[in-house]
Short mmCIF file of C-alpha atoms and ligand atoms in Angstrom, two decimals:
data_model
loop_
_atom_site.label_atom_id
_atom_site.label_comp_id
_atom_site.label_asym_id
_atom_site.label_seq_id
_atom_site.Cartn_x
_atom_site.Cartn_y
_atom_site.Cartn_z
CA MET M 1 51.72 298.74 219.81
CA ASN M 2 51.23 294.82 219.58
CA ILE M 3 50.82 293.09 216.40
CA LEU M 4 47.43 292.58 217.75
CA ASP M 5 46.56 295.96 217.37
CA SER M 6 47.97 297.22 214.29
CA ILE M 7 45.89 294.19 212.30
CA ILE M 8 43.22 295.68 214.05
CA GLN M 9 43.56 299.35 213.42
CA ARG M 10 43.87 298.47 209.64
CA LYS M 11 41.36 295.85 209.73
CA LYS M 12 38.85 299.17 210.89
CA GLU M 13 40.85 301.33 207.60
CA GLU M 14 40.37 298.53 205.81
CA ILE M 15 36.54 297.73 206.56
CA SER M 16 35.69 302.01 205.68
CA VAL M 17 36.90 301.42 202.19
CA ALA M 18 34.92 298.60 201.90
CA LYS M 19 32.25 299.61 202.91
CA SER M 20 31.90 303.67 200.80
CA HIS M 21 32.66 301.01 197.57
CA ILE M 22 30.00 298.23 198.64
CA SER M 23 26.68 299.06 200.53
CA ILE M 24 24.70 295.61 202.62
CA GLN M 25 22.05 295.40 200.53
CA GLN M 26 24.74 294.66 197.47
CA LEU M 27 25.73 291.92 199.59
CA LYS M 28 22.15 290.49 200.70
CA ASP M 29 21.81 290.81 196.70
CA SER M 30 25.05 288.50 195.77
CA GLU M 31 24.71 284.91 194.83
CA PHE M 32 25.29 283.15 197.92
CA PHE M 33 23.20 285.16 200.12
CA GLY M 34 20.50 283.47 200.73
CA LYS M 35 22.43 279.52 200.11
CA GLU M 36 22.03 277.32 202.65
CA LYS M 37 25.34 276.69 204.83
CA PHE M 38 26.49 273.33 205.65
CA SER M 39 27.30 273.07 209.46
CA LEU M 40 30.67 272.71 211.65
CA LYS M 41 28.97 271.37 214.58
CA GLN M 42 27.67 268.55 212.64
CA ASN M 43 30.40 268.04 210.37
CA ILE M 44 33.09 267.87 213.78
CA LYS M 45 30.93 265.36 214.94
CA ASP M 46 30.70 263.46 211.97
CA LYS M 47 33.54 263.75 210.34
CA ASN M 48 37.34 263.56 211.81
CA GLY M 49 37.63 266.45 213.62
CA ILE M 50 40.17 268.52 211.65
CA ILE M 51 39.43 272.01 209.95
CA ALA M 52 42.43 272.43 207.89
CA GLU M 53 43.25 275.40 206.98
CA PHE M 54 45.08 277.54 204.14
CA LYS M 55 46.99 279.95 204.40
CA ARG M 56 49.81 281.36 203.02
CA LYS M 57 51.82 283.21 205.12
CA SER M 58 51.01 284.93 208.65
CA PRO M 59 52.62 287.91 210.89
CA SER M 60 55.22 284.94 213.04
CA LYS M 61 56.06 282.34 210.11
CA GLY M 62 56.78 285.63 207.32
CA ILE M 63 56.16 282.93 203.87
CA ILE M 64 54.90 280.13 204.24
CA ASN M 65 53.70 278.25 201.09
CA ASN M 66 52.85 281.32 198.20
CA GLN M 67 52.83 278.27 195.48
CA SER M 68 49.66 275.77 196.33
CA SER M 69 46.22 276.88 194.18
CA PRO M 70 43.64 277.09 197.06
CA LEU M 71 41.05 274.79 195.21
CA GLU M 72 43.39 271.97 194.34
CA VAL M 73 44.34 271.45 197.96
CA VAL M 74 41.08 272.04 200.05
CA SER M 75 40.08 269.13 197.63
CA ALA M 76 42.46 266.69 198.57
CA TYR M 77 40.94 268.59 202.66
CA GLU M 78 38.04 267.17 202.22
CA ASN M 79 38.80 263.94 199.89
CA PHE M 80 40.67 262.57 203.06
CA GLY M 81 38.11 263.27 205.63
CA ALA M 82 38.14 266.85 207.36
CA SER M 83 35.16 268.12 209.18
CA GLY M 84 35.14 271.51 207.22
CA ILE M 85 38.35 274.08 205.96
CA SER M 86 39.53 277.75 206.68
CA ILE M 87 40.52 279.87 204.53
CA LEU M 88 41.88 283.55 205.68
CA THR M 89 41.03 285.76 204.05
CA ASP M 90 42.82 289.04 206.04
CA LYS M 91 45.06 290.35 203.27
CA ASP M 92 47.84 293.15 204.24
CA PHE M 93 49.16 290.20 207.10
CA PHE M 94 48.17 287.25 206.08
CA GLY M 95 48.74 286.92 201.97
CA GLY M 96 44.53 285.89 202.11
CA ASN M 97 41.93 287.45 199.70
CA PHE M 98 37.40 286.65 199.12
CA GLU M 99 38.70 285.30 195.77
CA ASP M 100 40.01 281.98 197.68
CA ILE M 101 37.03 281.39 198.64
CA LEU M 102 34.34 282.16 196.17
CA ASN M 103 36.34 280.06 193.64
CA VAL M 104 36.32 276.89 196.23
CA ARG M 105 32.56 276.97 196.75
CA ASN M 106 30.60 275.75 195.27
CA HIS M 107 33.97 272.91 194.22
CA ILE M 108 33.15 271.84 198.53
CA ASN M 109 30.34 270.15 200.14
CA ILE M 110 32.49 270.92 203.55
CA PRO M 111 31.77 273.97 205.57
CA ILE M 112 34.22 277.14 205.38
CA LEU M 113 35.20 279.50 207.62
CA ARG M 114 36.28 282.96 207.27
CA LYS M 115 39.13 283.47 209.10
CA ASP M 116 40.01 286.75 209.84
CA PHE M 117 39.71 289.61 212.18
CA MET M 118 35.65 290.19 212.38
CA VAL M 119 35.21 293.75 214.38
CA ASP M 120 31.85 295.42 212.38
CA GLU M 121 29.19 294.14 211.50
CA TYR M 122 29.53 294.59 207.61
CA GLN M 123 31.87 292.20 207.77
CA PHE M 124 29.53 289.22 208.65
CA TYR M 125 27.60 291.03 205.61
CA GLU M 126 30.47 290.17 203.34
CA ALA M 127 31.54 286.95 204.84
CA LYS M 128 28.27 285.00 203.79
CA SER M 129 28.34 287.42 200.74
CA ILE M 130 31.16 284.93 199.47
CA GLY M 131 30.04 281.72 200.16
CA ALA M 132 31.01 281.57 204.35
CA ASP M 133 29.27 278.77 206.45
CA VAL M 134 31.89 280.34 209.26
CA VAL M 135 32.78 282.98 211.17
CA LEU M 136 35.45 283.85 213.64
CA LEU M 137 35.22 286.07 216.54
CA ILE M 138 38.58 286.58 219.03
CA ALA M 139 37.66 287.71 222.45
CA SER M 140 40.55 288.86 222.61
CA CYS M 141 39.79 291.67 220.13
CA LEU M 142 35.47 291.79 221.54
CA SER M 143 34.09 293.01 224.28
CA HIS M 144 31.70 290.87 225.64
CA GLN M 145 28.65 292.68 224.58
CA GLN M 146 29.69 292.38 220.87
CA VAL M 147 30.20 288.31 221.19
CA GLN M 148 27.03 288.12 222.69
CA GLU M 149 26.19 290.71 219.08
CA PHE M 150 27.51 289.76 216.14
CA THR M 151 27.34 286.11 217.25
CA ALA M 152 22.96 286.67 217.36
CA LEU M 153 24.06 288.56 214.19
CA ALA M 154 25.90 285.73 212.91
CA HIS M 155 23.40 283.60 213.69
CA GLU M 156 20.74 285.11 211.60
CA LEU M 157 22.21 285.12 208.71
CA GLY M 158 22.45 281.07 208.75
CA MET M 159 26.38 281.52 209.96
CA GLU M 160 27.71 279.03 213.61
CA VAL M 161 29.71 280.35 215.27
CA LEU M 162 33.13 279.98 216.56
CA LEU M 163 34.43 281.87 219.90
CA GLU M 164 38.27 282.18 219.88
CA ILE M 165 40.17 282.08 223.20
CA HIS M 166 43.46 281.88 224.57
CA THR M 167 42.81 283.56 228.44
CA GLU M 168 41.13 282.44 231.47
CA GLU M 169 39.14 285.67 231.50
CA GLU M 170 38.30 285.40 227.91
CA LEU M 171 36.57 282.02 229.29
CA ASN M 172 33.81 285.20 230.46
CA HIS M 173 32.54 285.80 226.91
CA PHE M 174 30.38 282.60 226.54
CA ASN M 175 27.41 282.84 226.18
CA LEU M 176 24.89 279.89 225.13
CA GLU M 177 24.25 280.58 222.07
CA ILE M 178 28.46 280.11 220.55
CA ASP M 179 28.16 277.38 218.68
CA LEU M 180 31.96 276.01 218.56
CA VAL M 181 34.88 277.44 221.15
CA GLY M 182 38.18 277.30 220.00
CA ILE M 183 41.38 278.00 222.07
CA ASN M 184 44.23 278.89 220.74
CA ASN M 185 47.66 277.13 221.45
CA ARG M 186 49.45 280.06 220.36
CA ASN M 187 49.33 283.87 221.89
CA LEU M 188 48.19 286.11 219.24
CA LYS M 189 50.68 288.97 220.90
CA ASP M 190 53.20 287.54 221.54
CA PHE M 191 53.02 284.02 219.28
CA LYS M 192 53.90 282.00 221.94
CA VAL M 193 52.95 278.61 221.73
CA ASP M 194 51.45 276.01 224.47
CA LEU M 195 49.69 273.35 224.39
CA GLN M 196 49.16 272.19 227.91
CA HIS M 197 47.78 276.04 229.21
CA SER M 198 44.67 275.25 226.64
CA VAL M 199 44.35 271.62 227.93
CA GLN M 200 44.00 273.60 231.44
CA LEU M 201 41.56 276.41 229.27
CA LYS M 202 39.60 273.16 228.05
CA ASN M 203 39.06 271.66 230.51
CA GLN M 204 36.82 274.76 232.02
CA LEU M 205 34.44 275.04 229.54
CA PRO M 206 31.16 274.04 230.25
CA LYS M 207 30.52 270.27 229.61
CA GLY M 208 29.06 269.11 226.91
CA VAL M 209 30.67 272.47 224.41
CA LEU M 210 31.85 271.66 221.31
CA SER M 211 35.90 273.04 221.52
CA ILE M 212 38.36 272.75 218.62
CA ALA M 213 42.20 273.16 219.10
CA GLU M 214 43.59 275.50 217.26
CA SER M 215 47.92 276.83 215.67
CA GLY M 216 50.91 275.14 216.61
CA ILE M 217 49.76 271.76 216.12
CA TYR M 218 53.70 270.90 214.71
CA SER M 219 53.13 267.30 214.74
CA ILE M 220 51.58 263.76 214.62
CA GLU M 221 52.41 263.90 219.05
CA ASN M 222 50.86 267.28 219.75
CA PHE M 223 48.21 266.05 217.69
CA LYS M 224 47.69 262.68 219.89
CA TYR M 225 48.21 265.17 222.67
CA LEU M 226 45.02 266.52 222.50
CA THR M 227 43.06 264.25 221.59
CA GLU M 228 43.88 261.99 224.31
CA GLN M 229 43.13 265.32 226.38
CA GLY M 230 39.64 265.62 225.32
CA PHE M 231 39.29 268.25 221.76
CA ASP M 232 36.37 267.25 219.85
CA GLY M 233 38.72 268.93 216.82
CA PHE M 234 41.55 271.10 215.78
CA LEU M 235 42.18 274.23 213.76
CA MET M 236 45.61 272.99 211.74
CA GLY M 237 46.95 275.54 208.87
CA GLU M 238 51.43 274.99 208.53
CA TYR M 239 52.13 271.65 209.69
CA PHE M 240 50.23 270.92 205.73
CA MET M 241 51.57 274.08 204.66
CA LYS M 242 54.52 274.12 204.84
CA ASN M 243 55.35 271.62 202.77
CA LYS M 244 55.33 271.84 198.73
CA ASN M 245 52.00 269.49 198.27
CA PRO M 246 49.17 270.33 201.04
CA ASP M 247 47.23 267.72 199.86
CA LYS M 248 49.70 264.92 200.06
CA ALA M 249 50.80 266.48 203.42
CA PHE M 250 47.05 266.51 204.52
CA GLU M 251 46.92 262.49 203.45
CA GLU M 252 49.79 261.38 204.89
CA PHE M 253 48.72 262.69 208.39
CA ILE M 254 45.38 261.73 207.73
CA SER M 255 47.17 257.41 206.90
CA ASN M 256 48.90 258.29 209.83
CA THR M 257 46.55 258.77 212.96
CA ILE M 258 43.18 258.32 212.38
O1 IGP K 1 49.37 277.74 211.19
P1 IGP K 1 48.99 277.14 212.43
O2 IGP K 1 49.99 276.42 213.92
O3 IGP K 1 48.21 275.48 212.21
O4 IGP K 1 48.00 277.88 212.81
C1 IGP K 1 45.91 277.80 212.00
C2 IGP K 1 45.33 278.87 213.12
O5 IGP K 1 44.68 278.76 214.15
C3 IGP K 1 45.72 280.25 213.05
O6 IGP K 1 46.64 280.44 212.30
C4 IGP K 1 45.10 281.12 214.07
C5 IGP K 1 44.27 281.03 214.95
N1 IGP K 1 44.06 282.43 214.91
C6 IGP K 1 43.73 282.65 214.82
C7 IGP K 1 43.28 284.76 214.04
C8 IGP K 1 43.97 284.66 212.98
C9 IGP K 1 44.85 284.36 212.58
C10 IGP K 1 45.12 282.87 212.39
C11 IGP K 1 44.62 282.42 212.99
#
């Protein structure tokens, strides 16, 4: 069993526990349910294209940062022009939780991506109830049909969808309702990073689709290369989070690149 399989197995257990505690109706009654969303699609075009991630740890890197406060970090991301924020809500493997989104939602005015492994409709109601504007759909965990159904549900709830792909076969998961396509430079099964591979995949996307280069952007050179190759957006976590002050790291990166 690879790491992705273990994460999904655990996720399914968590979801069944969550369902037994909180009903969909209760989620619908929460404060954020009726709120308007911020559009990541729009912000990718209007701002600096970076979706900056708050990330404490990962299966590939272990602890990255368990000191920084989400609000301090994401406020700096917003102030220095990020198009959006990604916040991991997976607890066991990434050290995230719902509070990380709930605690910042009312303090920032850019879209928040709930970064998790979405495998069940219930999680879309959860995402909306904590104030997420965008959800991630990972093609390698889902069938073509699930991608379609989950996209429709996300839209019905007023959220946008970022479809993550990593292989040529996964291009088949794309449909015209998808808002943004992320190409993961990292293979989630063995953690290898390959930027060239992502560029090749990006060139096979239908024209006009907003493309996001995800993961493993470890230097200004990497960023510039991907920009030159025509990516519209960049999902970056570790590069900022590995610093004691991710807020400063973000500010410095922006002043050196954009
Ligand atoms: O920290 P990095 O290498 O900059 O990567 C950020 C983000 O792309 C990565 O966290 C990620 C991309 N897709 C995922 C799916 C699940 C969990 C995490 C991810």
